[in-house]
mmCIF file of C-alpha atoms in Angstrom:
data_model
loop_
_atom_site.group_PDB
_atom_site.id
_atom_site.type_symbol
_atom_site.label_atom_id
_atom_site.label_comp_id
_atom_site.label_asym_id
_atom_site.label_seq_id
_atom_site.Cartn_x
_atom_site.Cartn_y
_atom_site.Cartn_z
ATOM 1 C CA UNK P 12 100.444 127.012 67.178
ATOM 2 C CA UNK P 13 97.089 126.985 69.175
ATOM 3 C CA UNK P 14 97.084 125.033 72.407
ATOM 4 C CA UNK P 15 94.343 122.796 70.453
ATOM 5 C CA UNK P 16 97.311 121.972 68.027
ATOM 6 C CA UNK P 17 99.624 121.496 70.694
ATOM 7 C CA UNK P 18 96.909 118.653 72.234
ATOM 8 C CA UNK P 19 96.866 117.181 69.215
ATOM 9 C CA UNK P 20 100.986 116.831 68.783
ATOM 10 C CA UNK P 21 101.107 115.464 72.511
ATOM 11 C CA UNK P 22 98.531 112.512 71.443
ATOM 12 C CA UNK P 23 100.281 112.099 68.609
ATOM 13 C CA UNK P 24 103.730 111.949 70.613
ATOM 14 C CA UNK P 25 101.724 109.370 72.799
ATOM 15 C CA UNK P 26 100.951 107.267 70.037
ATOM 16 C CA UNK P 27 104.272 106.973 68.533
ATOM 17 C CA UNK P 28 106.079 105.768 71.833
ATOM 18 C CA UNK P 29 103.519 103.451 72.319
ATOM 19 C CA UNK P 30 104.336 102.039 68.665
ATOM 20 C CA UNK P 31 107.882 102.365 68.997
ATOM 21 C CA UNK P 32 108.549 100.267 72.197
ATOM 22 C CA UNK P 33 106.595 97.046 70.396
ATOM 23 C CA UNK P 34 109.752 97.343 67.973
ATOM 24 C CA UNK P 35 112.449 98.339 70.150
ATOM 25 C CA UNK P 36 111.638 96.984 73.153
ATOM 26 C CA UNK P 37 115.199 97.109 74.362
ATOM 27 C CA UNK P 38 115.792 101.054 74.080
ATOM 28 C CA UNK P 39 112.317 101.241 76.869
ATOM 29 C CA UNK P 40 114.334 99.797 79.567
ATOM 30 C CA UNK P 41 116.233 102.275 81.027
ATOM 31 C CA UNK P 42 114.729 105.290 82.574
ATOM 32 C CA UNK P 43 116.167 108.991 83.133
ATOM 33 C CA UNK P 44 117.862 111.161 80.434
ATOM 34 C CA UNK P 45 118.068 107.724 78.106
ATOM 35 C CA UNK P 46 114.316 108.448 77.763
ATOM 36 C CA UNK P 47 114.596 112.088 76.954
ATOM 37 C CA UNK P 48 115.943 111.556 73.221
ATOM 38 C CA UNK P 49 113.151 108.858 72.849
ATOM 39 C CA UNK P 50 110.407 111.498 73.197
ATOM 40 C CA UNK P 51 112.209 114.557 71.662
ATOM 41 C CA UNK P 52 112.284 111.810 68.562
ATOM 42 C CA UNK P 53 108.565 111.130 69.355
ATOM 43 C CA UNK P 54 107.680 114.786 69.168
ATOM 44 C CA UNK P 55 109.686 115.548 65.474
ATOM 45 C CA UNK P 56 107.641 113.080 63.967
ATOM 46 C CA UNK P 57 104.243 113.840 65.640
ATOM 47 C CA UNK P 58 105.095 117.885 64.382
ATOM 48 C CA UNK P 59 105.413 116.136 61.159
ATOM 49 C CA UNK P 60 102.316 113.986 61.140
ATOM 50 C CA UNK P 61 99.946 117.485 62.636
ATOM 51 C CA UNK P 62 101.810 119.689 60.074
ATOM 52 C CA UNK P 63 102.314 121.821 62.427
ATOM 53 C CA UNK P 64 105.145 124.460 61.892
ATOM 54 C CA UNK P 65 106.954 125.083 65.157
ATOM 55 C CA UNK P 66 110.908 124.352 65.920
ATOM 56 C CA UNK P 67 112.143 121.805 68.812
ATOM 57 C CA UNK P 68 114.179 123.569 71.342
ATOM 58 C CA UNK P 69 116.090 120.555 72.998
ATOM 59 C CA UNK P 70 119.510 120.717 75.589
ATOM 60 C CA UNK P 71 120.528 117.065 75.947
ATOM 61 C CA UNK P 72 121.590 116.333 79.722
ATOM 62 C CA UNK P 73 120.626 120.544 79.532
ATOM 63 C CA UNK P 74 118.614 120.306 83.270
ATOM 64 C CA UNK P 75 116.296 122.672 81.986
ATOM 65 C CA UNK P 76 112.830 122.815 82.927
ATOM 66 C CA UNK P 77 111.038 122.159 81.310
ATOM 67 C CA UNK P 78 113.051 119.689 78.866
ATOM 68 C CA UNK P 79 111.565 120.194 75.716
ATOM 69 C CA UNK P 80 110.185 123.499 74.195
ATOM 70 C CA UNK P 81 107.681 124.038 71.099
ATOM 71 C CA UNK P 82 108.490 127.604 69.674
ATOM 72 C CA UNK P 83 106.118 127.949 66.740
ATOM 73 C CA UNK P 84 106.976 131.431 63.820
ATOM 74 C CA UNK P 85 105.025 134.056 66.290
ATOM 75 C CA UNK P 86 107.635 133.309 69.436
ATOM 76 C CA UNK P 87 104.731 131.360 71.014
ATOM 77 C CA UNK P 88 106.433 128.360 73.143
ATOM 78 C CA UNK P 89 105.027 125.249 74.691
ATOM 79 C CA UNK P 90 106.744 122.985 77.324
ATOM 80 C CA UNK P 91 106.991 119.434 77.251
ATOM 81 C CA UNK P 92 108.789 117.814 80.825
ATOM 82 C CA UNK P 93 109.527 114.183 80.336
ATOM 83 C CA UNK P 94 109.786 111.789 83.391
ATOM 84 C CA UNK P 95 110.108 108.406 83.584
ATOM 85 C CA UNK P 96 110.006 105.181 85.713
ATOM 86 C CA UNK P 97 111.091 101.246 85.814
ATOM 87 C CA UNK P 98 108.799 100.574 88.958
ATOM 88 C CA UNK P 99 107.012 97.462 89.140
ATOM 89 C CA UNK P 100 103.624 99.339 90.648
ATOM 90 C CA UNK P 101 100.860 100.522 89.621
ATOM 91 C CA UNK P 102 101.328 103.851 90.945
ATOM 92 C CA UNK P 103 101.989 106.989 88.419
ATOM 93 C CA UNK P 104 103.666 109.441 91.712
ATOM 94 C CA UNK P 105 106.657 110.691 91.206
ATOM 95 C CA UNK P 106 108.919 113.769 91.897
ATOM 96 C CA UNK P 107 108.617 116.495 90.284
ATOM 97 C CA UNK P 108 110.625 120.209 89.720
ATOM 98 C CA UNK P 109 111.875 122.329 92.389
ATOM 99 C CA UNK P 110 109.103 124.663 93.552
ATOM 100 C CA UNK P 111 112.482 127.459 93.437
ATOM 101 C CA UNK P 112 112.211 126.769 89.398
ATOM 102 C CA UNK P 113 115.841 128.102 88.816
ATOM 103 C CA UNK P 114 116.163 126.933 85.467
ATOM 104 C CA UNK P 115 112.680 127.244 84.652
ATOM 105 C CA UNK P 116 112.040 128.342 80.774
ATOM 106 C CA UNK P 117 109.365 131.448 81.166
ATOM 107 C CA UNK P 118 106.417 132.860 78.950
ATOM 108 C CA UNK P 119 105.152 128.844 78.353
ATOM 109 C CA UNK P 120 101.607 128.995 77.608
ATOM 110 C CA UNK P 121 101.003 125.697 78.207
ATOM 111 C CA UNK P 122 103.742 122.733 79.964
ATOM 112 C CA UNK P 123 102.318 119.298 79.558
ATOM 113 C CA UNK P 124 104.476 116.231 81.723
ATOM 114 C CA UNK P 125 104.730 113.273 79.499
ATOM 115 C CA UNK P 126 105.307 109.910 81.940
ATOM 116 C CA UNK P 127 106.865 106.826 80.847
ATOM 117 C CA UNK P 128 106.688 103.872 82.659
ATOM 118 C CA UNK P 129 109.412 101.813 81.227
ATOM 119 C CA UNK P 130 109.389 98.080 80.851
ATOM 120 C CA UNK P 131 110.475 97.088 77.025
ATOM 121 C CA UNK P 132 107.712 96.486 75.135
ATOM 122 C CA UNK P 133 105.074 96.437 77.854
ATOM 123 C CA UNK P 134 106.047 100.157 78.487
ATOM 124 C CA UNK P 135 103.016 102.841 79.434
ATOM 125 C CA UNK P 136 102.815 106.449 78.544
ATOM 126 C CA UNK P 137 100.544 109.058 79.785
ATOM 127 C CA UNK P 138 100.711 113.180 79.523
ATOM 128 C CA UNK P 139 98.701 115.591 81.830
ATOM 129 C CA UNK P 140 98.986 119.226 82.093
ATOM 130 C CA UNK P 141 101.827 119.651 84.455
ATOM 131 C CA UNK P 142 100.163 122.491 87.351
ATOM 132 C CA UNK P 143 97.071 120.109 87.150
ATOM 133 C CA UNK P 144 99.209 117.231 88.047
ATOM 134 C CA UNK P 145 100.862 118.474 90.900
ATOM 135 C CA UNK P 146 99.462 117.083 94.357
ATOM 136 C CA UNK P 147 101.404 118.875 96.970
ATOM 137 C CA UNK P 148 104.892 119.969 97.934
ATOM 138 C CA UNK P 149 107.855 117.457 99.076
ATOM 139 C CA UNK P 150 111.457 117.523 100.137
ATOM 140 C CA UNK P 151 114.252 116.010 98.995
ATOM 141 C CA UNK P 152 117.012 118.222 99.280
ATOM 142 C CA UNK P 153 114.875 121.162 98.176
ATOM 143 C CA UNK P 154 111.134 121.785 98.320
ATOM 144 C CA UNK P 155 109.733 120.195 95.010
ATOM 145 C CA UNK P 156 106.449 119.274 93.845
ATOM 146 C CA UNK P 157 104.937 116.333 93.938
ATOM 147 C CA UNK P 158 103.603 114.530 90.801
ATOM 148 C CA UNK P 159 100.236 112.491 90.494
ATOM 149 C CA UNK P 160 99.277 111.430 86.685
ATOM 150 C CA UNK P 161 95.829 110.092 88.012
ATOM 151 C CA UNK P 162 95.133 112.915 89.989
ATOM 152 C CA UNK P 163 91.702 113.923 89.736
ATOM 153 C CA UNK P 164 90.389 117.087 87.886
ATOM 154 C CA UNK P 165 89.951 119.788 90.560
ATOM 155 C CA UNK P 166 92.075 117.861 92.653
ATOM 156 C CA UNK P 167 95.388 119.671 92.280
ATOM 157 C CA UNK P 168 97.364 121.456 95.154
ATOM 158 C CA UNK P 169 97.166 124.994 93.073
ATOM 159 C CA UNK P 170 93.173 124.115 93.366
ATOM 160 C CA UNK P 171 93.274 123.598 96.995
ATOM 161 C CA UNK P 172 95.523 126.015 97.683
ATOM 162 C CA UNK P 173 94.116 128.977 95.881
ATOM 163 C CA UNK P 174 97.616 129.870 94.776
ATOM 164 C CA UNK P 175 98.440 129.729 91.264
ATOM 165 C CA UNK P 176 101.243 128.248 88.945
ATOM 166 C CA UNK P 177 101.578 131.481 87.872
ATOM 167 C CA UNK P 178 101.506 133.246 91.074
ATOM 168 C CA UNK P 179 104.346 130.910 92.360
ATOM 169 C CA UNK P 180 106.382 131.004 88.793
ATOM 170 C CA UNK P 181 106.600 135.134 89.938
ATOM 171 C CA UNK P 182 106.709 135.478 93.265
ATOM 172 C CA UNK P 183 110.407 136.684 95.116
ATOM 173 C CA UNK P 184 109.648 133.991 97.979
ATOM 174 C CA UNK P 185 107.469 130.802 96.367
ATOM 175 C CA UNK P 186 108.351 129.047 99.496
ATOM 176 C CA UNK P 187 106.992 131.323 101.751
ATOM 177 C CA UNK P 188 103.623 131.281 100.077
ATOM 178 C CA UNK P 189 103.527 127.759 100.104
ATOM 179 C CA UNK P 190 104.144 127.681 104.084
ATOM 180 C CA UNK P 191 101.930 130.507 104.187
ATOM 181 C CA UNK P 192 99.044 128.371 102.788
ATOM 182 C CA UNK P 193 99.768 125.386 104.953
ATOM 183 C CA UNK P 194 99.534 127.875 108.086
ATOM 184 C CA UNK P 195 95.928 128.887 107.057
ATOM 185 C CA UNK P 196 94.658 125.927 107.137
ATOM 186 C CA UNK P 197 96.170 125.026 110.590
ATOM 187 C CA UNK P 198 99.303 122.843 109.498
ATOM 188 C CA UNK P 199 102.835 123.248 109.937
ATOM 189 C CA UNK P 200 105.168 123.737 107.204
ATOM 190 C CA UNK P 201 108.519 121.457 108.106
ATOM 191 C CA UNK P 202 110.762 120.340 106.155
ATOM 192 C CA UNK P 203 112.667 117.405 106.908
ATOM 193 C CA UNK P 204 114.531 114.842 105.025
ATOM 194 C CA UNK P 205 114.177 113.247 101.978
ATOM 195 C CA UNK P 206 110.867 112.883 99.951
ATOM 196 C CA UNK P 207 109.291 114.309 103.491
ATOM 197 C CA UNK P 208 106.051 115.892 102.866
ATOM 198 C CA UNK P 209 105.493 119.519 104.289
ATOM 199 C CA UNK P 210 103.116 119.252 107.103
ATOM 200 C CA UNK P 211 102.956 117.745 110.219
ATOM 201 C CA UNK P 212 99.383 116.331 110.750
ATOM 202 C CA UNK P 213 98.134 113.931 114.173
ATOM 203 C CA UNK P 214 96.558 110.515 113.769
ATOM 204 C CA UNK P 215 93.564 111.662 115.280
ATOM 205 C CA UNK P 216 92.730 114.182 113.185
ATOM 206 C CA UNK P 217 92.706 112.064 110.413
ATOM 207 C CA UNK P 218 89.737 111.026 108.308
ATOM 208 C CA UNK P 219 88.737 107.779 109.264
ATOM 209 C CA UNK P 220 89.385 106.318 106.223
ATOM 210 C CA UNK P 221 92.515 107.487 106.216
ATOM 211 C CA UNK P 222 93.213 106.348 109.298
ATOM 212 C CA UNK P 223 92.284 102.756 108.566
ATOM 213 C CA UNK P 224 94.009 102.687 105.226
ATOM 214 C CA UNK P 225 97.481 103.412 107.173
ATOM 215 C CA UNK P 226 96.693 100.695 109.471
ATOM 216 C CA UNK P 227 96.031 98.347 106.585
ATOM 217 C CA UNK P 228 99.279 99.657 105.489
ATOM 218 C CA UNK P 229 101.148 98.790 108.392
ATOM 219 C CA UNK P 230 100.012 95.062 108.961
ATOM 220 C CA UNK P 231 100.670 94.668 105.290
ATOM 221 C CA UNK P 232 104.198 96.302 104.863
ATOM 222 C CA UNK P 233 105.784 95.802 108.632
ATOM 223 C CA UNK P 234 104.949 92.518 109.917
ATOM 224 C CA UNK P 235 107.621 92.765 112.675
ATOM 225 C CA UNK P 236 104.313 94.470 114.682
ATOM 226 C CA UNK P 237 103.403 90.531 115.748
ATOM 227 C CA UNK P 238 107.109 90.035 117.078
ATOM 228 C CA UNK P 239 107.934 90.323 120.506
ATOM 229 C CA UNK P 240 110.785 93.462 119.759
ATOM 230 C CA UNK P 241 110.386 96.256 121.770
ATOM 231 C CA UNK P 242 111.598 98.084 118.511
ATOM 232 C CA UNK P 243 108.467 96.519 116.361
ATOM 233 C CA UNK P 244 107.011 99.669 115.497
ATOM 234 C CA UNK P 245 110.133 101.628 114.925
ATOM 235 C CA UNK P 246 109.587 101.191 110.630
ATOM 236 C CA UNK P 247 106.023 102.398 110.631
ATOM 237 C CA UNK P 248 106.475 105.286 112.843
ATOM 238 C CA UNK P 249 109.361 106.205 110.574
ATOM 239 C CA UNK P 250 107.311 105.688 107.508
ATOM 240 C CA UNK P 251 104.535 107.487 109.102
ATOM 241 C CA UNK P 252 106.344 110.598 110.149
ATOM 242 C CA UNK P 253 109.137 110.521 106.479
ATOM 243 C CA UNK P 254 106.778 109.810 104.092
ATOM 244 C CA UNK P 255 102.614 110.984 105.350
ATOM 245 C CA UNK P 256 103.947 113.598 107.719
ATOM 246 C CA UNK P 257 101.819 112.251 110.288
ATOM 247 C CA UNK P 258 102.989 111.493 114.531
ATOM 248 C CA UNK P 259 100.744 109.219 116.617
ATOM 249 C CA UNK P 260 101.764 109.416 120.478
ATOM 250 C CA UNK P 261 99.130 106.333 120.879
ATOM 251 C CA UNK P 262 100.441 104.466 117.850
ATOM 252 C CA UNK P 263 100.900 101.255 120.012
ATOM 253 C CA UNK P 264 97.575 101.142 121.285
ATOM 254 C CA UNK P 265 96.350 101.413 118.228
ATOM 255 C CA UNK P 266 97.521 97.616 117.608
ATOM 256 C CA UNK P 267 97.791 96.034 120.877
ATOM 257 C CA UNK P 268 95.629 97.879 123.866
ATOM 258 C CA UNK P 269 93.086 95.431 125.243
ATOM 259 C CA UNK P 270 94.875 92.708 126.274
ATOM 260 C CA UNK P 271 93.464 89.691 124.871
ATOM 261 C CA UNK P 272 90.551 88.834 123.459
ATOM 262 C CA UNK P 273 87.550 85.959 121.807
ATOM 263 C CA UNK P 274 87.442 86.867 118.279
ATOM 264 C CA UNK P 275 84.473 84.764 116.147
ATOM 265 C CA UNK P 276 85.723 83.769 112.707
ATOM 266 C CA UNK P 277 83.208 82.090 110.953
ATOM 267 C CA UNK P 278 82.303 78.747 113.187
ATOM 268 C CA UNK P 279 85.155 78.981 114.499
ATOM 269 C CA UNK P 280 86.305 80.901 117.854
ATOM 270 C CA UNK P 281 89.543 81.613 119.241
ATOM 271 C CA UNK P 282 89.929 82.320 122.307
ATOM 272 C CA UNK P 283 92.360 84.385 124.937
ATOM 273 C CA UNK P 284 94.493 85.892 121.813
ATOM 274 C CA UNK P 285 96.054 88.809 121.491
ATOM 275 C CA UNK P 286 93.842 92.065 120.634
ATOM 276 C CA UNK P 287 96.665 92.794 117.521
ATOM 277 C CA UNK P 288 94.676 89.526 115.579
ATOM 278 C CA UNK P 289 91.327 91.671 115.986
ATOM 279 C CA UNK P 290 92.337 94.533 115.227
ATOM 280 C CA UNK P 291 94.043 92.441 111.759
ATOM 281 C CA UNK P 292 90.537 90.900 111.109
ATOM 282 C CA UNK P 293 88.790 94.437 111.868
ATOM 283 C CA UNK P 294 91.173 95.829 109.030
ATOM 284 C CA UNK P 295 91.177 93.153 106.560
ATOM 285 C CA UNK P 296 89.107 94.865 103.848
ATOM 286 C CA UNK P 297 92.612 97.379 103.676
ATOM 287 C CA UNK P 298 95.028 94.977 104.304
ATOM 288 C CA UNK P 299 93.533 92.971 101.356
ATOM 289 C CA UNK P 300 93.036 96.203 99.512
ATOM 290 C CA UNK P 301 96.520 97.524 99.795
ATOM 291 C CA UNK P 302 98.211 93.899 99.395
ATOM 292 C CA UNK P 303 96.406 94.263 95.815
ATOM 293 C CA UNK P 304 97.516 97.268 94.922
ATOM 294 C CA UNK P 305 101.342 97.586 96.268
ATOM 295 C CA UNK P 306 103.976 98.737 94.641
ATOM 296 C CA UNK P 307 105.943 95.690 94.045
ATOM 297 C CA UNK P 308 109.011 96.906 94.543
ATOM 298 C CA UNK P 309 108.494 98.917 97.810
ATOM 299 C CA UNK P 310 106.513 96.013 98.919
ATOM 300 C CA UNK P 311 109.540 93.662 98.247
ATOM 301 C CA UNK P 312 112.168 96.239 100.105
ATOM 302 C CA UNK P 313 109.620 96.173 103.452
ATOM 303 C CA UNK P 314 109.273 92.275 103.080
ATOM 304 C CA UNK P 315 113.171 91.608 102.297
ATOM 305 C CA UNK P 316 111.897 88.863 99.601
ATOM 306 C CA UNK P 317 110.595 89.587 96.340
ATOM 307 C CA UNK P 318 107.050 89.670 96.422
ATOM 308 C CA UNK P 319 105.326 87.587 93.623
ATOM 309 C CA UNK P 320 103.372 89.604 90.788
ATOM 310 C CA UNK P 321 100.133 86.923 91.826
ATOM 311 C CA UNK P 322 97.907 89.018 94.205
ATOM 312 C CA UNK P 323 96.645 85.131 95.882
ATOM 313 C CA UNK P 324 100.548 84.181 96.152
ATOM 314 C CA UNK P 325 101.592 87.385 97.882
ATOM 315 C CA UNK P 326 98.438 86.495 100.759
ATOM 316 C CA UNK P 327 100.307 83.720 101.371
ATOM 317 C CA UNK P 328 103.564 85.382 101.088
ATOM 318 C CA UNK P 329 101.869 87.490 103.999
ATOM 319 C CA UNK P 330 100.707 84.814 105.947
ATOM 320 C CA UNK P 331 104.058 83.423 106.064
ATOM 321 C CA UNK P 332 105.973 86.198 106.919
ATOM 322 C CA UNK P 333 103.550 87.479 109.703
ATOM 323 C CA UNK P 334 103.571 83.529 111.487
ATOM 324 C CA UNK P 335 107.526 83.858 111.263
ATOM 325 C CA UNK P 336 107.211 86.967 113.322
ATOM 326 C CA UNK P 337 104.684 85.346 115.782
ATOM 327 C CA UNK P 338 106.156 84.118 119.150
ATOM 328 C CA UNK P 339 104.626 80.813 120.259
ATOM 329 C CA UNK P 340 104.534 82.417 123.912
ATOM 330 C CA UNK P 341 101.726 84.593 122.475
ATOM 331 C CA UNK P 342 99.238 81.708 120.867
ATOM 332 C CA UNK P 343 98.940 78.836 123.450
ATOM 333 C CA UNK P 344 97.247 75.352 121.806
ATOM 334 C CA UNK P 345 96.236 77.536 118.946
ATOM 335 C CA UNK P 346 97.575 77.184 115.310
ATOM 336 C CA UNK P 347 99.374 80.139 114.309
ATOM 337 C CA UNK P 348 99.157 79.220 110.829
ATOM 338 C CA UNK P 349 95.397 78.742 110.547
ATOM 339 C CA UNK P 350 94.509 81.472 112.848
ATOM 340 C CA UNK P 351 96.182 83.758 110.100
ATOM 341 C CA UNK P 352 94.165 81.840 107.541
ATOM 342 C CA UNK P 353 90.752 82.446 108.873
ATOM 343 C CA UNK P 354 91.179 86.134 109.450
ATOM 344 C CA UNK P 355 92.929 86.751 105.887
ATOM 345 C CA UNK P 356 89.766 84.470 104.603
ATOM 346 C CA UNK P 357 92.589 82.086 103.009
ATOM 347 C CA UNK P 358 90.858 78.873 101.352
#
């Protein structure tokens, strides 16, 4: 079988789950190794379709990586890893394999990721070459690579690195090669807890688009930063440091330094409040941005109420939450509600 063939059977495969959950919706609701026998189906029947003469190597609940292999009359074998979600988002991350690969099948020439996102028959499916999907390396309880299905072409951590899948599928020490990289390019290699990712990086040093999509993050996801808690930033610089890797020793000014202010909203100006509410309507393009595009299940474990699928409802989900965190000692004669309102553009 010719990798063009084996192209042709993955589209195929795509096809046929994408058929297959409009009739049985019910069996595309549960994600994990119930999804595994789903695709190894999937795959039988595209071989069938493409003619193609190769035979299915399949280990249910085997742990193998990766889960299905194509081994067509000449030996020649393809991989086909199969992961699946139930998230509500729009994002297509997940984790991948251990970078240690101790079950790893060898001598693939090709291992292709298929990706179902499960939700009956509203379920989405998408396949990418599997070293062109990875987009760096994480920790859970072992270094593991990190999965991306919209990843762009080019964009992959072997392309950054310089390091191939190949190179790392051989090597005695992957990890070290890996930490190796990171050093060369002036980062740390750490490893922490889980899902940690393996540099260290400062604020500062940070693009500044990055930096001002993490602070659109943080007025979005941890409205306790208007409260009067001296533990208000405790979540974000959790979040920053577990899940981007990144430590701020001037996180706090970053929200509140200034004192107060006079911030011009349209006709309207408010005087004497806090610099945290100009800093909110300085950010508002990635607030907005990243209120749009949440994962809605992350977004309703940060919230603590289920955040609506509308993208208007959850601004005013927002607006709510972030008033209910605003002491009245901080906004004298001025209308919490409405101040929120005009900087969130809320009509």
């Amino acid at each position: 079988m010719t990798q063009e063939y084996f192209h042709k059977v993955i589209e195929r495969v795509l096809e046929i789950l994408g058929e297959d959950c409009k009739r049985n919706p019910d069996c595309y609701r549960k994600s994990g190794e119930e999804f595994e026998p789903l695709v190894v189906q999937a795959v039988k029947r595209a071989i069938y379709d493409e003619e193609v003469a190769v035979r299915v190597d399949y280990i249910p609940g085997g742990h193998r990586f990766p889960d299905i292999v194509l081994v067509d009359e000449n030996g020649a074998k393809f991989g086909i890893e199969v992961k699946s979600s139930t998230g509500r988002g729009r994002s297509w991350k997940i984790n991948g394999n251990s970078v240690m690969g101790t079950t790893k099948v060898s001598g693939l020439i090709e291992n292709v990721i298929v990706f179902g996102k499960l939700h009956g028959e509203n379920s989405e499916f998408r396949a990418k070459n599997y070293e062109q999907s990875i987009s760096s390396v994480g920790v859970t309880h072992s270094p593991r690579f990190l999965i991306d299905m919209e990843l762009p072409e080019g964009e992959s951590f072997f392309d950054k690195s310089g390091i191939t899948y190949a190179q790392l599928d051989s090597s005695d020490n992957p990890i070290k090669r890996i930490t190796d990289y990171f050093l060369s390019i002036g980062q740390k290699a750490w490893w922490l807890a889980e899902s940690t990712p393996a540099t260290i990086r400062m604020f500062s040093d940070l693009s500044r688009y990055e930096q001002d999509h993490l602070m659109g993050y943080a007025f979005v996801h941890f409205p306790e930063i208007f409260s009067d808690s001296s533990s208000k930033f405790y979540r974000y610089m959790s979040w920053l440091v577990s899940e981007k890797g990144v430590v701020d020793a001037a996180l706090r000014d970053r929200f509140t330094a200034g004192g107060r202010i006079n911030l011009i909203l349209g006709t309207k100006e408010y005087h004497g409040i806090p610099h945290i509410f100009g800093n909110m309507s300085r950010y508002k393009g990635h607030i907005l941005m990243e209120l749009k595009n949440a994962d809605l299940d992350k977004l309703s474990e940060d919230w603590g109420i289920e955040a609506s699928a509308n993208y208007r409802d959850r601004i005013l989900q927002l607006k709510d939450i972030i008033c209910n965190n605003i002491s009245d000692n901080n906004l004298v004669e001025i209308d919490k509600f409405e101040l929120v309102e005009d900087i969130l553009n809320i009509e």
